[in-house]
Amino acid sequence: MPVETIKMLRILEQFQLQGKPVACKPYGNGHINETYFVTTSAGHAYILQKINRYVFQNVPVLMGNIQAVTDRLVLKDPEPRHSLRLIPTTDDQTYMLTAQGDYYRVYDFITDSLCLENPETEADLYESGIAFGRFQRMLADFQTDKLHETILRFHDTPRRFQALHQAIAADPLGRVAACLDEIRFALDRQKDAGHLAALGRAGSLPLRVTHNDTKLNNVLLDAATRKALCVIDLDTVMPGWVANDFGDAIRFGANIGAEDETDLSKIGLSLQRYQAFTQGFLTACGGALTDLEIKTLPWGARLMTLECGVRFLTDYLSGDVYFHIRRPAHNLDRARTQLKLLRDMESKWTKMNDIVV
Ligand code: GN1
Ligand code: MG
């Protein structure tokens, strides 16, 4: 048995599992945490995660958020496959801390589910809209001030531009010269970055419990019916604007190509997928949103795409310190898809607005 597996099995012994862990294999495509699929001698399955402690600087507080939110979701909808459930450690904690300072947690595995990187049909996007809309509605009466900011100013797009400017000035790996077109394209749009923040400051947009990482692969669908089951990856659940949740889902799921596609001719916004997500999301939100919130949804799509492009570009220039990469220019490839997608959204802007109202 590889040393790494033995280490993982030891960690798993600290959790209240049904049966003894017998296998533990890397799982999924997250860019931040390390995720493993675990099976036990009792035939039970779990998800083990090592939490990225560079990205999440206060794990106990983060786990407090997740516990509070999952408790509420389970209360509203007790069906076991409709919410993540944390498995406690043998001393009844929600996570364990190793002597090396690493944090681990375990979730029950949600059986007979699908986690998609690409939608097969528009119905998949509709269902992901249902999942995130339901999440929004079930947490509508959860007091936002009970949640801690797990990453400070996470979707503060103007701050993301400041970080880009710093990376350009520092240029530690001499990568700026090869990215001048991408940098110029992003900086030309810096003036848009504060659009939602200005409405928020004016008190026109309510703060809600938002997920903040609403990618299609953060939703589970039922493998048999392909209906929405559950929202996963709750690390960034924080107070925020609903347009950001809508927008991040569009950025990922309504892009006809992959987030790291190298052939940019394959990148663009599918208005059909955009419409399908919008319908699912607004239906499941159940009339909870204000007219102005609905009007700002397309801005969420533009700004989340711009922000993500800026984050990938910043990380590329900084030497890939934040997002996990699987090839040398992976973050630059990702930045390019976001900027291309944004350009396409700008050309479809009137239609994007017509669809939400
Ligand atoms: C990260 O962990 P994952 O892959 O679900 C990131 C998101 C980005 C996304 C881009 C905590 O999400 O903000 O939008 O990558 N999560 C964090 O794919 O930074
Ligand atoms: Mg994820």
Short mmCIF file of C-alpha atoms and ligand atoms in Angstrom, two decimals:
data_model
loop_
_atom_site.label_atom_id
_atom_site.label_comp_id
_atom_site.label_asym_id
_atom_site.label_seq_id
_atom_site.Cartn_x
_atom_site.Cartn_y
_atom_site.Cartn_z
CA MET A 1 0.00 0.00 0.00
CA PRO A 2 1.49 3.44 -0.90
CA VAL A 3 2.69 5.52 2.08
CA GLU A 4 0.21 8.27 1.16
CA THR A 5 -2.72 5.82 1.40
CA ILE A 6 -1.54 4.54 4.78
CA LYS A 7 -1.36 8.16 6.00
CA MET A 8 -4.90 8.82 4.80
CA LEU A 9 -6.25 5.66 6.44
CA ARG A 10 -4.71 6.80 9.75
CA ILE A 11 -6.45 10.16 9.42
CA LEU A 12 -9.74 8.45 8.64
CA GLU A 13 -9.51 6.46 11.87
CA GLN A 14 -10.11 9.75 13.69
CA PHE A 15 -13.63 10.02 12.23
CA GLN A 16 -16.80 8.20 13.26
CA LEU A 17 -17.11 6.08 10.11
CA GLN A 18 -19.33 3.04 9.65
CA GLY A 19 -16.83 0.21 9.17
CA LYS A 20 -13.05 0.42 8.68
CA PRO A 21 -11.69 2.50 5.79
CA VAL A 22 -10.38 0.17 3.07
CA ALA A 23 -9.70 2.52 0.13
CA CYS A 24 -9.00 6.21 -0.35
CA LYS A 25 -8.53 7.65 -3.85
CA PRO A 26 -8.16 11.20 -5.24
CA TYR A 27 -11.49 12.49 -6.47
CA GLY A 28 -12.98 15.38 -8.48
CA ASN A 29 -11.55 18.49 -10.12
CA GLY A 30 -11.44 21.19 -7.42
CA HIS A 31 -8.73 23.84 -7.78
CA ILE A 32 -8.29 24.46 -4.06
CA ASN A 33 -8.76 21.56 -1.62
CA GLU A 34 -7.54 17.95 -1.95
CA THR A 35 -10.51 15.60 -2.21
CA TYR A 36 -10.60 11.80 -1.75
CA PHE A 37 -13.26 9.13 -2.20
CA VAL A 38 -13.28 6.69 0.70
CA THR A 39 -14.92 3.29 1.06
CA THR A 40 -15.19 1.19 4.20
CA SER A 41 -15.48 -2.48 5.15
CA ALA A 42 -19.18 -1.86 5.87
CA GLY A 43 -19.69 -0.81 2.23
CA HIS A 44 -20.20 2.85 3.16
CA ALA A 45 -18.72 5.71 1.10
CA TYR A 46 -17.39 9.09 2.26
CA ILE A 47 -15.62 12.18 0.97
CA LEU A 48 -12.41 13.14 2.78
CA GLN A 49 -10.97 16.60 2.20
CA LYS A 50 -7.72 18.23 3.14
CA ILE A 51 -8.58 21.90 3.43
CA ASN A 52 -6.22 24.31 1.69
CA ARG A 53 -4.77 26.28 4.56
CA TYR A 54 -3.07 28.87 2.35
CA VAL A 55 -6.46 29.85 0.88
CA PHE A 56 -8.54 29.38 4.06
CA GLN A 57 -6.72 31.05 6.89
CA ASN A 58 -9.24 30.38 9.65
CA VAL A 59 -10.49 26.81 9.27
CA PRO A 60 -12.34 26.57 12.63
CA VAL A 61 -14.46 29.59 11.66
CA LEU A 62 -15.02 28.19 8.16
CA MET A 63 -16.19 24.88 9.63
CA GLY A 64 -18.52 26.80 11.96
CA ASN A 65 -20.16 28.38 8.88
CA ILE A 66 -20.54 25.00 7.19
CA GLN A 67 -22.01 23.38 10.27
CA ALA A 68 -24.52 26.21 10.76
CA VAL A 69 -25.58 26.19 7.10
CA THR A 70 -25.84 22.40 6.74
CA ASP A 71 -27.81 22.16 10.02
CA ARG A 72 -30.29 24.67 8.64
CA LEU A 73 -30.53 22.94 5.25
CA VAL A 74 -31.18 19.57 6.91
CA LEU A 75 -33.85 21.15 9.09
CA LYS A 76 -35.62 22.61 6.06
CA ASP A 77 -35.30 19.47 3.96
CA PRO A 78 -34.45 16.26 5.88
CA GLU A 79 -34.02 14.07 2.75
CA PRO A 80 -30.42 12.74 3.24
CA ARG A 81 -29.33 13.27 -0.38
CA HIS A 82 -30.42 16.94 -0.40
CA SER A 83 -27.67 18.34 1.81
CA LEU A 84 -24.05 17.68 2.70
CA ARG A 85 -23.62 16.13 6.16
CA LEU A 86 -20.42 16.37 8.14
CA ILE A 87 -19.16 13.22 9.88
CA PRO A 88 -17.82 14.07 13.35
CA THR A 89 -14.42 13.01 14.64
CA THR A 90 -14.12 10.55 17.50
CA ASP A 91 -14.02 13.55 19.86
CA ASP A 92 -17.10 15.09 18.22
CA GLN A 93 -15.40 17.86 16.27
CA THR A 94 -16.29 18.81 12.69
CA TYR A 95 -12.65 18.57 11.55
CA MET A 96 -9.31 17.19 12.67
CA LEU A 97 -6.00 18.99 12.88
CA THR A 98 -2.81 16.97 12.32
CA ALA A 99 0.52 17.53 14.09
CA GLN A 100 1.73 19.09 10.81
CA GLY A 101 -1.02 21.72 10.97
CA ASP A 102 -3.23 20.25 8.21
CA TYR A 103 -6.99 20.25 8.54
CA TYR A 104 -9.19 17.36 7.37
CA ARG A 105 -12.96 16.86 7.30
CA VAL A 106 -15.27 14.07 6.17
CA TYR A 107 -18.68 14.23 4.50
CA ASP A 108 -21.11 11.42 3.88
CA PHE A 109 -20.91 10.51 0.18
CA ILE A 110 -24.09 11.29 -1.71
CA THR A 111 -24.89 8.09 -3.55
CA ASP A 112 -26.19 7.67 -7.10
CA SER A 113 -25.31 11.24 -8.01
CA LEU A 114 -23.63 12.97 -10.94
CA CYS A 115 -21.17 15.85 -10.77
CA LEU A 116 -20.84 17.40 -14.25
CA GLU A 117 -17.99 19.38 -15.77
CA ASN A 118 -20.11 20.06 -18.86
CA PRO A 119 -23.87 20.04 -19.20
CA GLU A 120 -25.13 17.42 -21.65
CA THR A 121 -28.37 19.23 -22.30
CA GLU A 122 -29.96 22.52 -21.34
CA ALA A 123 -32.00 20.59 -18.78
CA ASP A 124 -28.79 19.99 -16.80
CA LEU A 125 -28.31 23.74 -16.52
CA TYR A 126 -31.95 24.23 -15.60
CA GLU A 127 -31.46 21.72 -12.77
CA SER A 128 -28.31 23.45 -11.56
CA GLY A 129 -30.36 26.66 -11.48
CA ILE A 130 -32.96 24.82 -9.40
CA ALA A 131 -30.27 23.64 -6.96
CA PHE A 132 -28.76 27.10 -6.40
CA GLY A 133 -32.17 28.79 -6.36
CA ARG A 134 -33.41 26.33 -3.70
CA PHE A 135 -30.27 26.94 -1.69
CA GLN A 136 -31.06 30.65 -1.85
CA ARG A 137 -34.66 30.14 -0.78
CA MET A 138 -33.92 27.69 2.04
CA LEU A 139 -31.43 30.12 3.54
CA ALA A 140 -33.54 33.24 2.97
CA ASP A 141 -34.34 33.52 6.69
CA PHE A 142 -30.82 32.68 7.86
CA GLN A 143 -29.32 35.81 9.43
CA THR A 144 -26.35 36.82 7.27
CA ASP A 145 -24.49 38.31 10.25
CA LYS A 146 -24.23 34.81 11.75
CA LEU A 147 -21.78 33.90 8.96
CA HIS A 148 -18.11 34.78 9.00
CA GLU A 149 -16.23 35.99 5.94
CA THR A 150 -14.09 32.93 5.21
CA ILE A 151 -12.03 34.80 2.62
CA LEU A 152 -12.04 38.53 3.17
CA ARG A 153 -13.54 40.55 0.30
CA PHE A 154 -13.77 37.41 -1.83
CA HIS A 155 -15.97 38.82 -4.62
CA ASP A 156 -14.72 42.38 -4.31
CA THR A 157 -13.89 42.81 -7.99
CA PRO A 158 -12.11 46.20 -7.60
CA ARG A 159 -9.80 44.60 -5.02
CA ARG A 160 -9.02 41.82 -7.53
CA PHE A 161 -7.85 44.55 -9.94
CA GLN A 162 -5.56 45.97 -7.25
CA ALA A 163 -4.00 42.52 -6.91
CA LEU A 164 -3.54 42.38 -10.70
CA HIS A 165 -1.78 45.75 -10.67
CA GLN A 166 0.53 44.51 -7.90
CA ALA A 167 1.36 41.33 -9.81
CA ILE A 168 2.12 43.34 -12.97
CA ALA A 169 4.43 45.66 -11.01
CA ALA A 170 6.23 42.79 -9.25
CA ASP A 171 6.38 40.49 -12.30
CA PRO A 172 8.40 37.87 -10.35
CA LEU A 173 8.75 35.43 -13.27
CA GLY A 174 8.99 37.93 -16.13
CA ARG A 175 5.64 36.77 -17.54
CA VAL A 176 4.09 40.21 -18.09
CA ALA A 177 5.68 40.81 -21.51
CA ALA A 178 3.91 37.76 -22.96
CA CYS A 179 0.49 38.73 -21.58
CA LEU A 180 0.16 42.35 -22.68
CA ASP A 181 -3.00 41.76 -24.77
CA GLU A 182 -4.78 39.99 -21.91
CA ILE A 183 -3.68 42.64 -19.41
CA ARG A 184 -4.89 45.47 -21.66
CA PHE A 185 -8.24 43.76 -22.26
CA ALA A 186 -8.81 43.34 -18.53
CA LEU A 187 -7.67 46.85 -17.57
CA ASP A 188 -9.97 48.37 -20.22
CA ARG A 189 -12.83 46.93 -18.12
CA GLN A 190 -11.62 48.01 -14.70
CA LYS A 191 -14.15 50.85 -14.81
CA ASP A 192 -17.00 48.25 -14.69
CA ALA A 193 -15.63 46.43 -11.63
CA GLY A 194 -17.46 48.47 -8.98
CA HIS A 195 -20.92 48.38 -10.57
CA LEU A 196 -22.58 46.04 -8.04
CA ALA A 197 -20.55 47.41 -5.13
CA ALA A 198 -21.91 50.91 -5.84
CA LEU A 199 -25.51 49.61 -5.68
CA GLY A 200 -24.66 47.68 -2.52
CA ARG A 201 -23.17 50.76 -0.86
CA ALA A 202 -26.25 52.77 -1.77
CA GLY A 203 -28.34 50.18 0.10
CA SER A 204 -30.15 49.11 -3.09
CA LEU A 205 -29.07 45.44 -3.03
CA PRO A 206 -29.83 43.27 0.02
CA LEU A 207 -27.10 41.06 1.44
CA ARG A 208 -28.12 37.41 1.24
CA VAL A 209 -26.56 34.09 2.14
CA THR A 210 -24.66 33.31 -1.03
CA HIS A 211 -22.62 30.28 -2.04
CA ASN A 212 -19.98 32.22 -3.99
CA ASP A 213 -18.65 29.30 -6.04
CA THR A 214 -21.69 28.24 -8.06
CA LYS A 215 -19.96 26.20 -10.75
CA LEU A 216 -21.88 23.38 -12.36
CA ASN A 217 -19.45 20.93 -10.74
CA ASN A 218 -20.51 22.20 -7.32
CA VAL A 219 -24.00 20.73 -7.82
CA LEU A 220 -24.96 17.07 -7.64
CA LEU A 221 -27.71 15.72 -9.88
CA ASP A 222 -29.55 12.45 -9.34
CA ALA A 223 -27.85 9.89 -11.62
CA ALA A 224 -31.13 8.22 -12.56
CA THR A 225 -33.45 11.22 -13.02
CA ARG A 226 -30.85 14.00 -13.63
CA LYS A 227 -32.86 16.21 -11.25
CA ALA A 228 -31.16 18.61 -8.81
CA LEU A 229 -30.07 16.93 -5.59
CA CYS A 230 -27.66 18.99 -3.60
CA VAL A 231 -25.23 21.91 -3.56
CA ILE A 232 -21.66 21.07 -2.50
CA ASP A 233 -18.40 22.99 -1.78
CA LEU A 234 -19.67 25.24 1.01
CA ASP A 235 -16.31 26.80 1.93
CA THR A 236 -17.23 30.19 0.55
CA VAL A 237 -20.78 30.49 1.87
CA MET A 238 -20.87 34.09 3.08
CA PRO A 239 -23.07 37.16 2.94
CA GLY A 240 -23.14 38.49 -0.65
CA TRP A 241 -25.19 39.67 -3.61
CA VAL A 242 -27.35 37.17 -5.41
CA ALA A 243 -26.07 38.42 -8.79
CA ASN A 244 -22.68 36.94 -7.98
CA ASP A 245 -24.14 33.45 -7.46
CA PHE A 246 -26.13 33.74 -10.66
CA GLY A 247 -23.14 35.13 -12.54
CA ASP A 248 -20.58 32.57 -11.46
CA ALA A 249 -22.92 29.75 -12.49
CA ILE A 250 -23.33 31.33 -15.94
CA ARG A 251 -19.59 31.93 -16.28
CA PHE A 252 -18.94 28.22 -15.90
CA GLY A 253 -22.05 26.38 -17.06
CA ALA A 254 -23.21 28.55 -19.97
CA ASN A 255 -19.75 28.69 -21.54
CA ILE A 256 -19.84 26.33 -24.51
CA GLY A 257 -16.20 25.36 -23.89
CA ALA A 258 -14.26 24.29 -20.82
CA GLU A 259 -12.80 26.77 -18.37
CA ASP A 260 -9.29 25.78 -19.50
CA GLU A 261 -9.95 25.22 -23.24
CA THR A 262 -6.93 26.24 -25.34
CA ASP A 263 -8.87 26.62 -28.60
CA LEU A 264 -10.59 29.95 -28.02
CA SER A 265 -12.87 29.44 -31.02
CA LYS A 266 -14.67 26.95 -28.76
CA ILE A 267 -15.40 29.56 -26.08
CA GLY A 268 -18.61 31.57 -25.98
CA LEU A 269 -21.86 32.15 -24.14
CA SER A 270 -24.73 29.82 -25.03
CA LEU A 271 -27.88 31.92 -24.72
CA GLN A 272 -29.93 28.71 -24.57
CA ARG A 273 -27.98 27.52 -21.53
CA TYR A 274 -28.14 31.00 -20.03
CA GLN A 275 -31.91 30.99 -20.43
CA ALA A 276 -32.24 27.48 -18.97
CA PHE A 277 -30.22 28.38 -15.87
CA THR A 278 -32.17 31.63 -15.44
CA GLN A 279 -35.50 29.79 -15.57
CA GLY A 280 -34.42 27.17 -13.05
CA PHE A 281 -32.86 29.71 -10.71
CA LEU A 282 -35.74 32.20 -10.70
CA THR A 283 -38.34 29.42 -10.35
CA ALA A 284 -36.58 27.92 -7.33
CA CYS A 285 -35.87 31.31 -5.72
CA GLY A 286 -39.65 31.50 -5.56
CA GLY A 287 -40.21 35.24 -5.91
CA ALA A 288 -37.77 36.09 -3.13
CA LEU A 289 -35.69 38.49 -5.25
CA THR A 290 -36.38 42.19 -5.69
CA ASP A 291 -36.87 43.68 -9.17
CA LEU A 292 -33.51 45.40 -8.95
CA GLU A 293 -31.78 42.16 -7.93
CA ILE A 294 -33.25 40.46 -11.00
CA LYS A 295 -32.13 43.34 -13.22
CA THR A 296 -28.58 43.05 -11.90
CA LEU A 297 -28.24 39.31 -12.66
CA PRO A 298 -26.62 39.82 -16.09
CA TRP A 299 -24.11 42.19 -14.50
CA GLY A 300 -23.25 39.37 -12.11
CA ALA A 301 -22.39 37.19 -15.13
CA ARG A 302 -20.14 39.87 -16.65
CA LEU A 303 -18.41 40.73 -13.40
CA MET A 304 -17.85 37.16 -12.22
CA THR A 305 -16.32 36.36 -15.62
CA LEU A 306 -14.14 39.47 -15.53
CA GLU A 307 -13.14 38.82 -11.92
CA CYS A 308 -12.28 35.19 -12.56
CA GLY A 309 -10.22 36.16 -15.63
CA VAL A 310 -8.37 38.74 -13.54
CA ARG A 311 -7.76 36.19 -10.75
CA PHE A 312 -6.37 33.57 -13.15
CA LEU A 313 -4.18 36.17 -14.86
CA THR A 314 -2.91 37.49 -11.52
CA ASP A 315 -2.08 33.96 -10.39
CA TYR A 316 -0.25 33.22 -13.64
CA LEU A 317 1.83 36.39 -13.28
CA SER A 318 2.50 35.59 -9.60
CA GLY A 319 3.82 32.09 -10.34
CA ASP A 320 0.67 29.95 -9.85
CA VAL A 321 0.52 30.23 -6.09
CA TYR A 322 -3.27 29.97 -5.63
CA PHE A 323 -5.03 27.71 -8.16
CA HIS A 324 -3.79 24.15 -8.61
CA ILE A 325 -2.39 23.72 -12.14
CA ARG A 326 -1.86 20.60 -14.24
CA ARG A 327 0.30 22.14 -16.97
CA PRO A 328 2.71 25.11 -17.12
CA ALA A 329 0.48 27.84 -18.62
CA HIS A 330 -2.76 26.46 -17.19
CA ASN A 331 -3.73 29.67 -15.43
CA LEU A 332 -3.01 31.74 -18.54
CA ASP A 333 -5.21 29.39 -20.59
CA ARG A 334 -7.95 29.80 -17.99
CA ALA A 335 -7.60 33.59 -18.00
CA ARG A 336 -7.88 33.65 -21.80
CA THR A 337 -11.13 31.66 -21.81
CA GLN A 338 -12.68 34.03 -19.30
CA LEU A 339 -11.73 37.13 -21.27
CA LYS A 340 -13.00 35.60 -24.52
CA LEU A 341 -16.25 34.64 -22.80
CA LEU A 342 -16.61 38.16 -21.45
CA ARG A 343 -16.17 39.62 -24.94
CA ASP A 344 -18.92 37.31 -26.16
CA MET A 345 -21.21 38.35 -23.28
CA GLU A 346 -20.66 41.99 -24.21
CA SER A 347 -21.83 41.25 -27.75
CA LYS A 348 -24.93 39.45 -26.41
CA TRP A 349 -25.66 42.00 -23.68
CA THR A 350 -29.11 43.13 -24.89
CA LYS A 351 -30.34 39.53 -25.15
CA MET A 352 -28.89 38.66 -21.75
CA ASN A 353 -30.90 41.49 -20.21
CA ASP A 354 -34.08 40.61 -22.11
CA ILE A 355 -33.96 37.01 -20.85
CA VAL A 356 -33.93 37.84 -17.14
CA VAL A 357 -36.92 40.20 -17.09
C1 GN1 B 1 -12.05 27.64 -7.20
O1 GN1 B 1 -12.39 25.01 -5.44
P1 GN1 B 1 -13.12 25.21 -6.72
O2 GN1 B 1 -12.37 24.63 -7.88
O3 GN1 B 1 -14.56 24.79 -6.64
C2 GN1 B 1 -12.22 29.00 -6.52
C3 GN1 B 1 -13.37 29.75 -7.15
C4 GN1 B 1 -13.12 29.93 -8.64
C5 GN1 B 1 -12.93 28.55 -9.26
C6 GN1 B 1 -12.57 28.67 -10.71
C7 GN1 B 1 -12.05 29.28 -2.78
O4 GN1 B 1 -13.17 26.83 -6.95
O5 GN1 B 1 -13.49 31.04 -6.55
O6 GN1 B 1 -14.18 30.60 -9.26
O7 GN1 B 1 -11.87 27.82 -8.58
N1 GN1 B 1 -12.45 28.82 -5.10
C8 GN1 B 1 -11.78 29.58 -4.20
O8 GN1 B 1 -12.77 27.44 -11.33
O9 GN1 B 1 -11.00 30.47 -4.51
MG MG B 2 -15.63 22.90 -6.16
#
